[in-house]
CSV table of C-alpha atoms and ligand atoms in Angstrom, one decimal:
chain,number,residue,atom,x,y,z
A,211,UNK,CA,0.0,0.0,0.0
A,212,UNK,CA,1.2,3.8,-0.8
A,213,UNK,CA,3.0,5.2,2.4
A,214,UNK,CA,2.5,9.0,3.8
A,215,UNK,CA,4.9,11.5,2.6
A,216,UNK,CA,5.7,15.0,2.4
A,217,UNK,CA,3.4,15.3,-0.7
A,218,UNK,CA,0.2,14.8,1.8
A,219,UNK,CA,1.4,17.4,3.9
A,220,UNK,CA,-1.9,19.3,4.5
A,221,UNK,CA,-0.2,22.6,5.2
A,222,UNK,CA,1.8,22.1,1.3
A,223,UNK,CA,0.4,24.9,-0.7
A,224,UNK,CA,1.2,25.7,-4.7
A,225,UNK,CA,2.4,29.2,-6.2
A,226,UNK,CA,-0.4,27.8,-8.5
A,227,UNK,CA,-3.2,30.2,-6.6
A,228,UNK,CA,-6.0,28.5,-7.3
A,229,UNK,CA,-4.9,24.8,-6.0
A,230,UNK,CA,-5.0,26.9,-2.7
A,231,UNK,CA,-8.8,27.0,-2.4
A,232,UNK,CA,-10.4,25.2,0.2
A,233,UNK,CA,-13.1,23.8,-2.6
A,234,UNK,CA,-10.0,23.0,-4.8
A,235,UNK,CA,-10.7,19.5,-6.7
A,236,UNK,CA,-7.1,19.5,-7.6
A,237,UNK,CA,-4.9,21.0,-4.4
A,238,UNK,CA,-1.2,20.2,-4.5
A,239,UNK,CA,-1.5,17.3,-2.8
A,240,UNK,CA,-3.8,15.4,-5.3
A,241,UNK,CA,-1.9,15.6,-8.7
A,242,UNK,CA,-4.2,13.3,-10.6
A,243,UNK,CA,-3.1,12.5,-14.4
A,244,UNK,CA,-4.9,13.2,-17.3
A,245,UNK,CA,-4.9,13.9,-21.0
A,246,UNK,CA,-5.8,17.1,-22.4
A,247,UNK,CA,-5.4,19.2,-26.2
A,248,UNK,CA,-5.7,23.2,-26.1
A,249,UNK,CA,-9.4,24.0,-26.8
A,250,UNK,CA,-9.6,24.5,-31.3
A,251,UNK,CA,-6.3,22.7,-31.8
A,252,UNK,CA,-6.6,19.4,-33.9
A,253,UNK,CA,-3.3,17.7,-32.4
A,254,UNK,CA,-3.0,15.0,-30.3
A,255,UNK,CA,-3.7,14.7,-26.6
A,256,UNK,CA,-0.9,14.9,-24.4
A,257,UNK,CA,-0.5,14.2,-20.7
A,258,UNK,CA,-0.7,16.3,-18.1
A,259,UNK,CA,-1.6,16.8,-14.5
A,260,UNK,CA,-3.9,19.5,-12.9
A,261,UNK,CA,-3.5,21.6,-10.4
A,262,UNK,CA,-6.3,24.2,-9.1
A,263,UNK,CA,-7.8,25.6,-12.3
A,264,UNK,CA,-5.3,25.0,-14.3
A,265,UNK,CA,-3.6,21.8,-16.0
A,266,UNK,CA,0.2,21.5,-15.9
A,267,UNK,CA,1.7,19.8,-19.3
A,268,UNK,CA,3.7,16.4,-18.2
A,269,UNK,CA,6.5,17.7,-20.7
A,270,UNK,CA,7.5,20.3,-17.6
A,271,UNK,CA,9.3,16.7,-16.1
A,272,UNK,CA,9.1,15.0,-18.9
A,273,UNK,CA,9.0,13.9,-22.2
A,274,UNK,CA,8.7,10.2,-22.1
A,275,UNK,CA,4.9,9.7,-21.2
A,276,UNK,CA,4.1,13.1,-23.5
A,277,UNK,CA,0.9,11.3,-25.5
A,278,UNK,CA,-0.3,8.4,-23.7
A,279,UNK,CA,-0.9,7.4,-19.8
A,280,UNK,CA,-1.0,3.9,-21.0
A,281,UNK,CA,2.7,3.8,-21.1
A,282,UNK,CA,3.1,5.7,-17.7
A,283,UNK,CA,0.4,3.0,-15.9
A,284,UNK,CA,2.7,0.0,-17.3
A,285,UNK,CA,5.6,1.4,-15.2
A,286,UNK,CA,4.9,0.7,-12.2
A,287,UNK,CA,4.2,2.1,-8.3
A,288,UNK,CA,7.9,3.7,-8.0
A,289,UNK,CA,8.2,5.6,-11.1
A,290,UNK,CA,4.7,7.4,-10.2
A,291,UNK,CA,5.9,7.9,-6.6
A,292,UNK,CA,8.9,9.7,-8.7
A,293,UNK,CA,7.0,11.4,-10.6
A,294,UNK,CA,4.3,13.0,-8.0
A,295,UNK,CA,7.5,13.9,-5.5
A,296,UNK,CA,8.7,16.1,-8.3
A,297,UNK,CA,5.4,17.4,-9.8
A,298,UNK,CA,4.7,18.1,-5.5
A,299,UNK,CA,8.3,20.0,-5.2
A,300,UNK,CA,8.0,21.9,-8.5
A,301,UNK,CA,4.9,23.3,-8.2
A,302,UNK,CA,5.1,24.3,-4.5
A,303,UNK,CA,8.5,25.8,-4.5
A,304,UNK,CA,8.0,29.2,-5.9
A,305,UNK,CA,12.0,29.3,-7.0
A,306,UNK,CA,10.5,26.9,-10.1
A,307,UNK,CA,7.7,29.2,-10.7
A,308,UNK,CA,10.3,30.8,-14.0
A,309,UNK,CA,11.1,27.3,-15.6
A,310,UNK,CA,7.5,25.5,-14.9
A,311,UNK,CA,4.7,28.4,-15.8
A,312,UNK,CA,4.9,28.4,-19.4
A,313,UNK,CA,3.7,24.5,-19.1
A,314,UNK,CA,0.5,25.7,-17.9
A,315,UNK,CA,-2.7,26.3,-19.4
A,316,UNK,CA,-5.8,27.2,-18.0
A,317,UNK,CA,-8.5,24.5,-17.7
A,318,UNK,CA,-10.8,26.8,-19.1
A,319,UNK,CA,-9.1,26.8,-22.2
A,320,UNK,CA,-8.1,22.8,-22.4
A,321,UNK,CA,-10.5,19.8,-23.9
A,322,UNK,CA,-9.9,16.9,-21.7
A,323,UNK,CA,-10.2,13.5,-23.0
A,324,UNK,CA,-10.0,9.6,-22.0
A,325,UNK,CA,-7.2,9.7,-19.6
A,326,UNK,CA,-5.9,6.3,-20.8
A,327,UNK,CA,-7.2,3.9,-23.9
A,328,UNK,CA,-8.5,0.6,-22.3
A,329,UNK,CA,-7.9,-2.7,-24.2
A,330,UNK,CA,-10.9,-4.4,-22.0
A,331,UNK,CA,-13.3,-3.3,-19.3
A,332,UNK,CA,-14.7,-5.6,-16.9
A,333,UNK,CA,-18.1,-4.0,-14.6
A,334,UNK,CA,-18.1,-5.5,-10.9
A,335,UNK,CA,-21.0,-6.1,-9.0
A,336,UNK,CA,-19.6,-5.4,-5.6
A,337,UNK,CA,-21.7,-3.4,-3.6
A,338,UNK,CA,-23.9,-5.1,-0.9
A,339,UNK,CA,-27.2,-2.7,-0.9
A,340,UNK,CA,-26.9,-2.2,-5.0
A,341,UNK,CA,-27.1,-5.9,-5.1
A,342,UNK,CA,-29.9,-6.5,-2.5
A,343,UNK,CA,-31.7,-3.5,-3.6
A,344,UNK,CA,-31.9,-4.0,-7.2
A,345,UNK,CA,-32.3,-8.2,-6.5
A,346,UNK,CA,-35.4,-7.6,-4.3
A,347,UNK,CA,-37.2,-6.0,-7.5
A,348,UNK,CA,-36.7,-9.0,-9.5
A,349,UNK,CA,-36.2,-11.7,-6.9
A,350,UNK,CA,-38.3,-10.9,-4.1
A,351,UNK,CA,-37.3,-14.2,-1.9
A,352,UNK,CA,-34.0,-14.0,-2.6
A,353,UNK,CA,-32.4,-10.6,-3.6
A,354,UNK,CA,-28.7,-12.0,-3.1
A,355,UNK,CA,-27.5,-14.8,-5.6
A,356,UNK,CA,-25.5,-17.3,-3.6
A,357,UNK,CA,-22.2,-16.6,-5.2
A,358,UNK,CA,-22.0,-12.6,-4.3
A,359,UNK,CA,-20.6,-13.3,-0.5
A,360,UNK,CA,-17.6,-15.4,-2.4
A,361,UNK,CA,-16.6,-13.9,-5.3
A,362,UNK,CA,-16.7,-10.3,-6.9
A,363,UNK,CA,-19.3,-11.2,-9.7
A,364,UNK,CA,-18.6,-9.6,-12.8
A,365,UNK,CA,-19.3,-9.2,-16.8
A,366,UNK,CA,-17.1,-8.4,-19.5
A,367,UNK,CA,-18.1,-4.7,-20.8
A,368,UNK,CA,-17.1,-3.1,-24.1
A,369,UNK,CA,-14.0,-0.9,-24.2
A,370,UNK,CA,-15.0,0.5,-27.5
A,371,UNK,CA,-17.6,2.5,-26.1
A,372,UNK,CA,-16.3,3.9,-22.9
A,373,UNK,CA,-16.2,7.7,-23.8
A,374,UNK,CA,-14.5,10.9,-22.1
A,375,UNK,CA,-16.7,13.1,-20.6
A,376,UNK,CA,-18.4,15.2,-22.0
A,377,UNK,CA,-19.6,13.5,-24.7
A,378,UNK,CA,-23.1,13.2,-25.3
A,379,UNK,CA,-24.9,9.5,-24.9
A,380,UNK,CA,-27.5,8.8,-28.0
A,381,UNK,CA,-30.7,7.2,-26.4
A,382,UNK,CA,-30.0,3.3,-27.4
A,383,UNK,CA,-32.4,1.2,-29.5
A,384,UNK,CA,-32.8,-2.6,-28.1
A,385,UNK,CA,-34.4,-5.4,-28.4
A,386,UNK,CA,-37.3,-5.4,-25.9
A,387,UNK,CA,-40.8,-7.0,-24.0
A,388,UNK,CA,-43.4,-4.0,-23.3
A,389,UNK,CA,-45.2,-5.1,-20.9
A,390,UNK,CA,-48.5,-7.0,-21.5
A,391,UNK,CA,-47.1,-7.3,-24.7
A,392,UNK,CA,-47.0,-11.3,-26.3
A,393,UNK,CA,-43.6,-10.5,-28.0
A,394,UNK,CA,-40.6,-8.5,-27.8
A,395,UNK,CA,-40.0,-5.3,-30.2
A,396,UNK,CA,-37.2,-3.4,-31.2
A,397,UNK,CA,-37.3,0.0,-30.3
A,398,UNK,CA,-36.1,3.0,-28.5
A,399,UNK,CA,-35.2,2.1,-24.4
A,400,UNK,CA,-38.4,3.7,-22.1
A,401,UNK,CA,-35.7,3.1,-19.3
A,402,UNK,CA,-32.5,4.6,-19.7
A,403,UNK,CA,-31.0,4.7,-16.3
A,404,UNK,CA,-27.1,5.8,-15.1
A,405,UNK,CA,-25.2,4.1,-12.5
A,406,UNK,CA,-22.2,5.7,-10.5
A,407,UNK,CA,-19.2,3.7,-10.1
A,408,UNK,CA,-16.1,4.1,-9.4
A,409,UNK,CA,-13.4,3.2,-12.1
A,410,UNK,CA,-10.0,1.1,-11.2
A,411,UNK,CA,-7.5,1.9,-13.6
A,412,UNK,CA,-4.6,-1.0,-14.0
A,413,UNK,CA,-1.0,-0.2,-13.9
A,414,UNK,CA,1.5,-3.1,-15.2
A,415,UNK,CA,0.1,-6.0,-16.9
A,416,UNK,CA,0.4,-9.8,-16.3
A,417,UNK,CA,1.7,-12.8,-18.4
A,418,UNK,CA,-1.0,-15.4,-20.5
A,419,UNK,CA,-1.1,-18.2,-17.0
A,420,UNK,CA,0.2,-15.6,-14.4
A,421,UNK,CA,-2.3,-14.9,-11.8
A,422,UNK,CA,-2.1,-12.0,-8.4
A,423,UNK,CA,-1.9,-12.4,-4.8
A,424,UNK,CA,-3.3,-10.5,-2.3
A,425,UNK,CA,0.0,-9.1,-1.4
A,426,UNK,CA,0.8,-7.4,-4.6
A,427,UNK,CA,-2.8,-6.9,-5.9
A,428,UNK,CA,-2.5,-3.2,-5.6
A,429,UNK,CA,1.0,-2.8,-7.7
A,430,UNK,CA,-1.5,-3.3,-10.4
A,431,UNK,CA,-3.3,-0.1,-9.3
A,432,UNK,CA,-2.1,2.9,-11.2
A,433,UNK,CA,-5.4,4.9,-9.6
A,434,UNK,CA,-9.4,5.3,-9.9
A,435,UNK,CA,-11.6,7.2,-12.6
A,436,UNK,CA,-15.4,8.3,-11.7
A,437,UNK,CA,-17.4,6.0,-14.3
A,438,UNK,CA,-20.9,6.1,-15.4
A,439,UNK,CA,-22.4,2.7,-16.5
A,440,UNK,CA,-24.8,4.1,-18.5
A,441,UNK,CA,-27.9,1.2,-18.7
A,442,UNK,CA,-31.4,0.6,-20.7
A,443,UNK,CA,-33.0,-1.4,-18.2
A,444,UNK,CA,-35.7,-3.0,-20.5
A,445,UNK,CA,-33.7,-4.1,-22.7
A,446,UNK,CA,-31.6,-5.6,-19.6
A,447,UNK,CA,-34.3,-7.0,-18.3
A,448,UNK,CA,-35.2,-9.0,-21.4
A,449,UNK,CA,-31.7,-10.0,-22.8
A,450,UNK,CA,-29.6,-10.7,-19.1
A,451,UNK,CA,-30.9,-14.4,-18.5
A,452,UNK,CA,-29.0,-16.4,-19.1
A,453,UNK,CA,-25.8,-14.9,-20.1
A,454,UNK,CA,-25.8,-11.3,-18.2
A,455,UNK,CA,-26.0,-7.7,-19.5
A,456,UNK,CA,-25.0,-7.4,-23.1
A,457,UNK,CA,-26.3,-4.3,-25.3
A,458,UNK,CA,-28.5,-2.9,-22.4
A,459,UNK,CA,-24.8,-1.5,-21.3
A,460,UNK,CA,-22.4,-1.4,-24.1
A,461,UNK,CA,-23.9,1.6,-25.6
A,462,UNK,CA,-21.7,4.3,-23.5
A,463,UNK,CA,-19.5,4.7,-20.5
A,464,UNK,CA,-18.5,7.4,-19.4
A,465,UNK,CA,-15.5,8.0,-17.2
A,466,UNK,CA,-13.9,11.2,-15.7
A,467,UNK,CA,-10.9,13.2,-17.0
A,468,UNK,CA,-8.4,12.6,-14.1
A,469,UNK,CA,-6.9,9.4,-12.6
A,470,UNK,CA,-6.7,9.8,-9.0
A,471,UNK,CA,-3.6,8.0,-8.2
A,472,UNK,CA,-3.1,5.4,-5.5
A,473,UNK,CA,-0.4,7.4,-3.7
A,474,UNK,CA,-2.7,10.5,-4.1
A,475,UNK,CA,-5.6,8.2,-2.3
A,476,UNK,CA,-3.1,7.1,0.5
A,477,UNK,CA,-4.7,9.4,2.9
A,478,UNK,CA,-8.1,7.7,2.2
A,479,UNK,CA,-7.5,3.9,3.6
A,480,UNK,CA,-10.9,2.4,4.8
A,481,UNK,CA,-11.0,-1.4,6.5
A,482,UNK,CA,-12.9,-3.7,4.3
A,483,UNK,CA,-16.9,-3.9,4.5
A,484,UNK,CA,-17.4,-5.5,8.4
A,485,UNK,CA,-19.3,-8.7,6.9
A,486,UNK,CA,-22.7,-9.5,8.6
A,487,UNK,CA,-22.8,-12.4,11.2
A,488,UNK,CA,-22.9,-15.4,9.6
A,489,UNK,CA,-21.2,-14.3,5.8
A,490,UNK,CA,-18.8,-16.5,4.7
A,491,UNK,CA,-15.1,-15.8,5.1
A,492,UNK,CA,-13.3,-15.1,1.8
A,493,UNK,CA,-11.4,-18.3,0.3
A,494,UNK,CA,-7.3,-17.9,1.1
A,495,UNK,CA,-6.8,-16.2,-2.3
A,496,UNK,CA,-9.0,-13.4,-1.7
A,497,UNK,CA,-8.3,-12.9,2.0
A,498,UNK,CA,-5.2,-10.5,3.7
A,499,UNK,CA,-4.8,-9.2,6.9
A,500,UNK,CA,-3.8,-5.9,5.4
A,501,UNK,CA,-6.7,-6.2,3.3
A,502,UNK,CA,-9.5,-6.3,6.0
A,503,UNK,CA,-7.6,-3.2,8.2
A,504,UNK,CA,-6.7,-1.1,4.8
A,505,UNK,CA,-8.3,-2.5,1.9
A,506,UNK,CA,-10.8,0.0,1.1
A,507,UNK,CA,-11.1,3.6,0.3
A,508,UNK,CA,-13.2,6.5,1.9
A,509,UNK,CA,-14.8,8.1,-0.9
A,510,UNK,CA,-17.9,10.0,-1.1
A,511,UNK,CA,-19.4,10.0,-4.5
A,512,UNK,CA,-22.2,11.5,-5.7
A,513,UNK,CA,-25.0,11.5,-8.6
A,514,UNK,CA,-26.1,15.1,-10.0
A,515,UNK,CA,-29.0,16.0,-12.6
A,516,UNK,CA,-29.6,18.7,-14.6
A,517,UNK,CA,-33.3,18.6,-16.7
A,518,UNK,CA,-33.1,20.3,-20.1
A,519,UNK,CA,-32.3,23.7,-19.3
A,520,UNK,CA,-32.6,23.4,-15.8
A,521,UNK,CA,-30.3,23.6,-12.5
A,522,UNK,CA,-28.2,20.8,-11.9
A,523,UNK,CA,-29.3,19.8,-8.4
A,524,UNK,CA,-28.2,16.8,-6.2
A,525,UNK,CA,-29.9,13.0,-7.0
A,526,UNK,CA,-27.5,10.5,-4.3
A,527,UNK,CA,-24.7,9.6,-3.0
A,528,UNK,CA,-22.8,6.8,-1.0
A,529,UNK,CA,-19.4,5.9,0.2
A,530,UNK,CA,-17.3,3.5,-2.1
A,531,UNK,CA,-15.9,1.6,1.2
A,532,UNK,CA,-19.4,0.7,1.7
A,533,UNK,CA,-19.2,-2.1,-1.0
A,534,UNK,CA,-18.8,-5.6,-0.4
A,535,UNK,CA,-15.1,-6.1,-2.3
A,536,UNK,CA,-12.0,-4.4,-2.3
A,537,UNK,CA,-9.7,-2.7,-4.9
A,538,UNK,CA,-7.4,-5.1,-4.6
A,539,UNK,CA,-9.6,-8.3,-4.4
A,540,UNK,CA,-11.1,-7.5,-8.1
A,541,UNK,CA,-7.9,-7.4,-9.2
A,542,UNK,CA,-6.9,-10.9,-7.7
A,543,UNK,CA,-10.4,-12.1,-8.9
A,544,UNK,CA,-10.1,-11.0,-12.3
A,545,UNK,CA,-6.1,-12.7,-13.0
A,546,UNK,CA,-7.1,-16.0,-10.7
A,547,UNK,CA,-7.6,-18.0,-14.0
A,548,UNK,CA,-4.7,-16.8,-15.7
A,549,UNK,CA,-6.3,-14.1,-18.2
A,550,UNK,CA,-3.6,-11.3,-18.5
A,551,UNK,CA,-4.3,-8.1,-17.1
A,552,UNK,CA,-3.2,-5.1,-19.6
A,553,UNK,CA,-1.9,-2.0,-18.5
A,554,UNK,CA,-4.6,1.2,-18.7
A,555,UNK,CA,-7.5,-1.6,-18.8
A,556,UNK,CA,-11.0,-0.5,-16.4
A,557,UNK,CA,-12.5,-2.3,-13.8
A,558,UNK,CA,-15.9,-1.1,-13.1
A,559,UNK,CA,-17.0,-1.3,-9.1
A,560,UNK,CA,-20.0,-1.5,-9.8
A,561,UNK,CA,-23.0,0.6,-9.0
A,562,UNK,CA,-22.3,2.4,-5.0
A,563,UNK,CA,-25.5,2.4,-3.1
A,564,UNK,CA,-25.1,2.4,0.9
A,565,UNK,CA,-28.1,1.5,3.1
A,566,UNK,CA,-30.1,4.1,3.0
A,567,UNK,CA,-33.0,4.7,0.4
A,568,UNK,CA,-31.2,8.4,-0.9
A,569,UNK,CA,-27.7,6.5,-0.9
A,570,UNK,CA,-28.7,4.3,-4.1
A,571,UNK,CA,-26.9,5.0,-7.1
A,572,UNK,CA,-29.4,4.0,-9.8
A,573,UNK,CA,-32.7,5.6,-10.9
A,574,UNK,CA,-33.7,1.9,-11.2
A,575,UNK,CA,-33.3,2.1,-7.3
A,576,UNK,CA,-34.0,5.7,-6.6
A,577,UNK,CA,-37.8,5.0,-8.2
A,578,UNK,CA,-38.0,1.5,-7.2
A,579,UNK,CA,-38.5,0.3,-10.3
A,580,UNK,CA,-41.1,3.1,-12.0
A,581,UNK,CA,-43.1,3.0,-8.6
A,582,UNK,CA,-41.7,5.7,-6.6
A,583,UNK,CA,-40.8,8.4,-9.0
A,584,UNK,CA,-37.8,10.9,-7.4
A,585,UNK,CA,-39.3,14.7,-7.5
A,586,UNK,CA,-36.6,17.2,-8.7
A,587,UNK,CA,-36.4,21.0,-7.4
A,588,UNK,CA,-38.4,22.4,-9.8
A,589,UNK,CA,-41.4,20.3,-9.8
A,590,UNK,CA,-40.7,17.2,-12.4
A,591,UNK,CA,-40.8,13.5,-11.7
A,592,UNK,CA,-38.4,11.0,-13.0
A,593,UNK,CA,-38.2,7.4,-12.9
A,594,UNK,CA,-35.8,7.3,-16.0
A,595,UNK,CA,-33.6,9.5,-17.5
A,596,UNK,CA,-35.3,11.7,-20.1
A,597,UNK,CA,-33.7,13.5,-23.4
A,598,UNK,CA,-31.9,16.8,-22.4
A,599,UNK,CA,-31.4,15.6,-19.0
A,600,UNK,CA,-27.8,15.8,-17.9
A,601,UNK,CA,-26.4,13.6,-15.5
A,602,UNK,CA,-23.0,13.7,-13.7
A,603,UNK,CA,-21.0,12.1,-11.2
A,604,UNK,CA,-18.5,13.9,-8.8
A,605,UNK,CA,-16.3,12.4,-5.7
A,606,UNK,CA,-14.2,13.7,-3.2
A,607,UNK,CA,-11.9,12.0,-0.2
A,608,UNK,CA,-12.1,14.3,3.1
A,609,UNK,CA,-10.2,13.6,6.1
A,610,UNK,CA,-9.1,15.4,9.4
A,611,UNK,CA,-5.5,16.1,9.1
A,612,UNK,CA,-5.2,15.8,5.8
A,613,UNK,CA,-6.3,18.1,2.4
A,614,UNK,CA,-9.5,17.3,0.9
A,615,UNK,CA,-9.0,15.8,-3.1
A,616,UNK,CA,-11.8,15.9,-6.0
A,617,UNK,CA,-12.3,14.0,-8.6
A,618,UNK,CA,-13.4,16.3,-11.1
A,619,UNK,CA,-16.5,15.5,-13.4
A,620,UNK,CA,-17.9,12.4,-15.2
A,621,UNK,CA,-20.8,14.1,-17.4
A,622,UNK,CA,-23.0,13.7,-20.2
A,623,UNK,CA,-26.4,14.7,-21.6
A,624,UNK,CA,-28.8,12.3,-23.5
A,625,UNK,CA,-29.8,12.9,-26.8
A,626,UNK,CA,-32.7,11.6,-28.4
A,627,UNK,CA,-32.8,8.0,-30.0
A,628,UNK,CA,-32.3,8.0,-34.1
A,629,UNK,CA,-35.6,6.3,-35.8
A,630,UNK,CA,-35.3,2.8,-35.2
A,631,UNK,CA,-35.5,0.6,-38.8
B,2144,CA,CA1,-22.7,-1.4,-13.6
């Protein structure tokens, strides 16, 4: 796990004035990589990290991991300690302020896009109340299927269609079974839902036959992402048995701008979820001592919606260390059978909901199902997510002692489905 150094210092402030600011995503002390282009310029992205309102170019230290983060996540845990000690001492020590300022740009004036390109995405299903909530709509008697207290249960998602955000999300078309109906139709989802997740980023890859333990799961951590599994829920509903969500979730995901590094997260250790009385222990594999004190990470996210031309007001939120499954136990999960993990590659967490009714992450469990629609500010209803309406996810790690971090943004606005043929 990432050790404490002087790059948490909480009292650490930047020359960079606006890093300063107590609402500051991007304070000194988070230094989250990304990939940005000036706004109106057709080049390629290049990698950079922010700090306050304004992103810093990675060329400032150096040129090696200029246009991609995929090359800087297969290097490993002690090259991005490196690098985050000298982004930290540049951009505090105001004697650099000369050499370092003409690698910044305002983030005003910056496009941000996919921080890295993922060969393969895999969503997790890790959170205890997502799972029970959303299985006690379907399965009344028994919410939980037997194999969620043993494993992290997971499908494979499409890499092709995670998107930066930003970018808008067309309203899918899908097979589906109106209801009362006698046979399915193709046509535009009635029930396009969001889900906020958390993204875990991979760092170095593994070897066709090599699998992880516990003890090194998180070397394979370069950092997390906000991610929005976007979802048509009839089509789900009609195409999951028996073979899991396929098209009712490959349509769009959207994931944030900055990865929030391990080290920067270091701050934000959480014990495991404290399994209920009578759980099953994990199998050897999946258990570690370190795991159940540290495993997990204290971070609040949260769900925002803005109708067509409306205010963007708050929908839910939840704390990630809430969920069932660790970081670091997806990771062993997902290389115990041998398939290689590949550097820059996503693994979803998998919708956050806590215990509470306001704490679920879904519409799907915010409106239980269509029955209980969710009332917004300024009078509307919604039990799905209607054209116009943008939706965005935001997260933040606060601590006593130490500087709160952000996130950023995960955001996009649905626009209405194309004719169906
Ligand atoms: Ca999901």
């Amino acid at each position: 796990m990432a050790d404490l150094d002087e790059t948490h210092d909480m009292h650490l402030t930047s020359w960079v004035i606006g890093a300063n600011l107590e609402s500051a995503d991007f304070p000194i002390q988070n230094l989250p990589f990304g990939m940005y282009r000036r706004r109106g310029d057709g080049g390629p992205m290049r990698a950079c990290t922010a700090i306050g309102d304004r992103v810093l170019d990675l060329a400032a230290v150096d040129a090696a991991c200029e246009h991609s983060l995929n090359a800087l996540a297969q290097e490993g845990r002690s090259r991005w300690r490196d690098l985050r000690l000298r982004l930290s001492r540049l951009l505090s020590d105001e004697a650099q302020r000369g050499r370092v300022e003409r690698f910044l740009v305002a983030l005003a004036d910056v496009e941000l896009g996919l921080p890295v390109q993922p060969a393969n995405y895999t969503d997790f299903f890790t959170s205890y109340y997502h799972a029970y909530n959303a299985g006690k709509l379907f399965r009344p008697d028994a919410p939980l299927t037997p194999n969620f207290k043993w494993m992290p249960i997971a499908y494979h998602g499409s890499a092709s269609s995670i998107v930066a955000s930003g970018t808008d999300v067309r309203r899918p078309c899908g097979q589906l079974f109106p209801a009362g109906a006698t046979e399915p139709v193709f046509a535009a989802t009635q029930f396009l839902d969001f889900e906020t997740e958390l993204g875990v980023v991979l760092g170095p890859g593994t070897c066709l036959g090599e699998t992880v333990s516990m003890a090194t799961a998180e070397d394979h951590i370069f950092g997390l992402v906000l991610l929005n599994d976007w979802s048509a829920r009839d089509v789900q509903a009609w195409e999951y048995q028996p073979l899991g969500p396929f098209l009712a979730k490959s349509f769009a995901t959207t994931v944030s701008p900055w990865i929030v590094t391990l080290e920067a997260l270091a701050p934000f250790r959480a014990p495991a979820f404290a399994r209920f009385a009578g759980d099953p222990t994990p199998l050897p594999h999946l258990q570690s001592i370190a795991n159940e004190a540290a495993g997990h990470l204290d971070i609040d996210v949260e769900a925002r919606l803005a109708p067509a031309g409306g205010v963007e007001e708050h929908l839910s939120g939840a704390n990630y260390a809430s969920s069932y499954w660790t970081p670091a136990q997806l990771v062993v999960h997902q290389a115990s059978n041998g398939c290689p993990l590949v550097a820059g590659d996503i693994l979803g967490t998998g919708t956050i909901s806590g215990a509470e009714a306001h704490e679920a992450g879904s519409l799907l469990e915010l409106g239980k199902m269509g029955s209980s629609p969710v009332c917004l500010q300024q009078g509307e209803q919604r039990v799905a997510l209607q054209d116009g309406d943008a939706l965005t996810l935001t997260a933040s790690c606060s601590r006593e002692g130490f500087r709160r971090i952000g996130f950023g943004r995960a955001e996009g606005a649905i626009l209405p489905a194309l004719t169906p043929p």
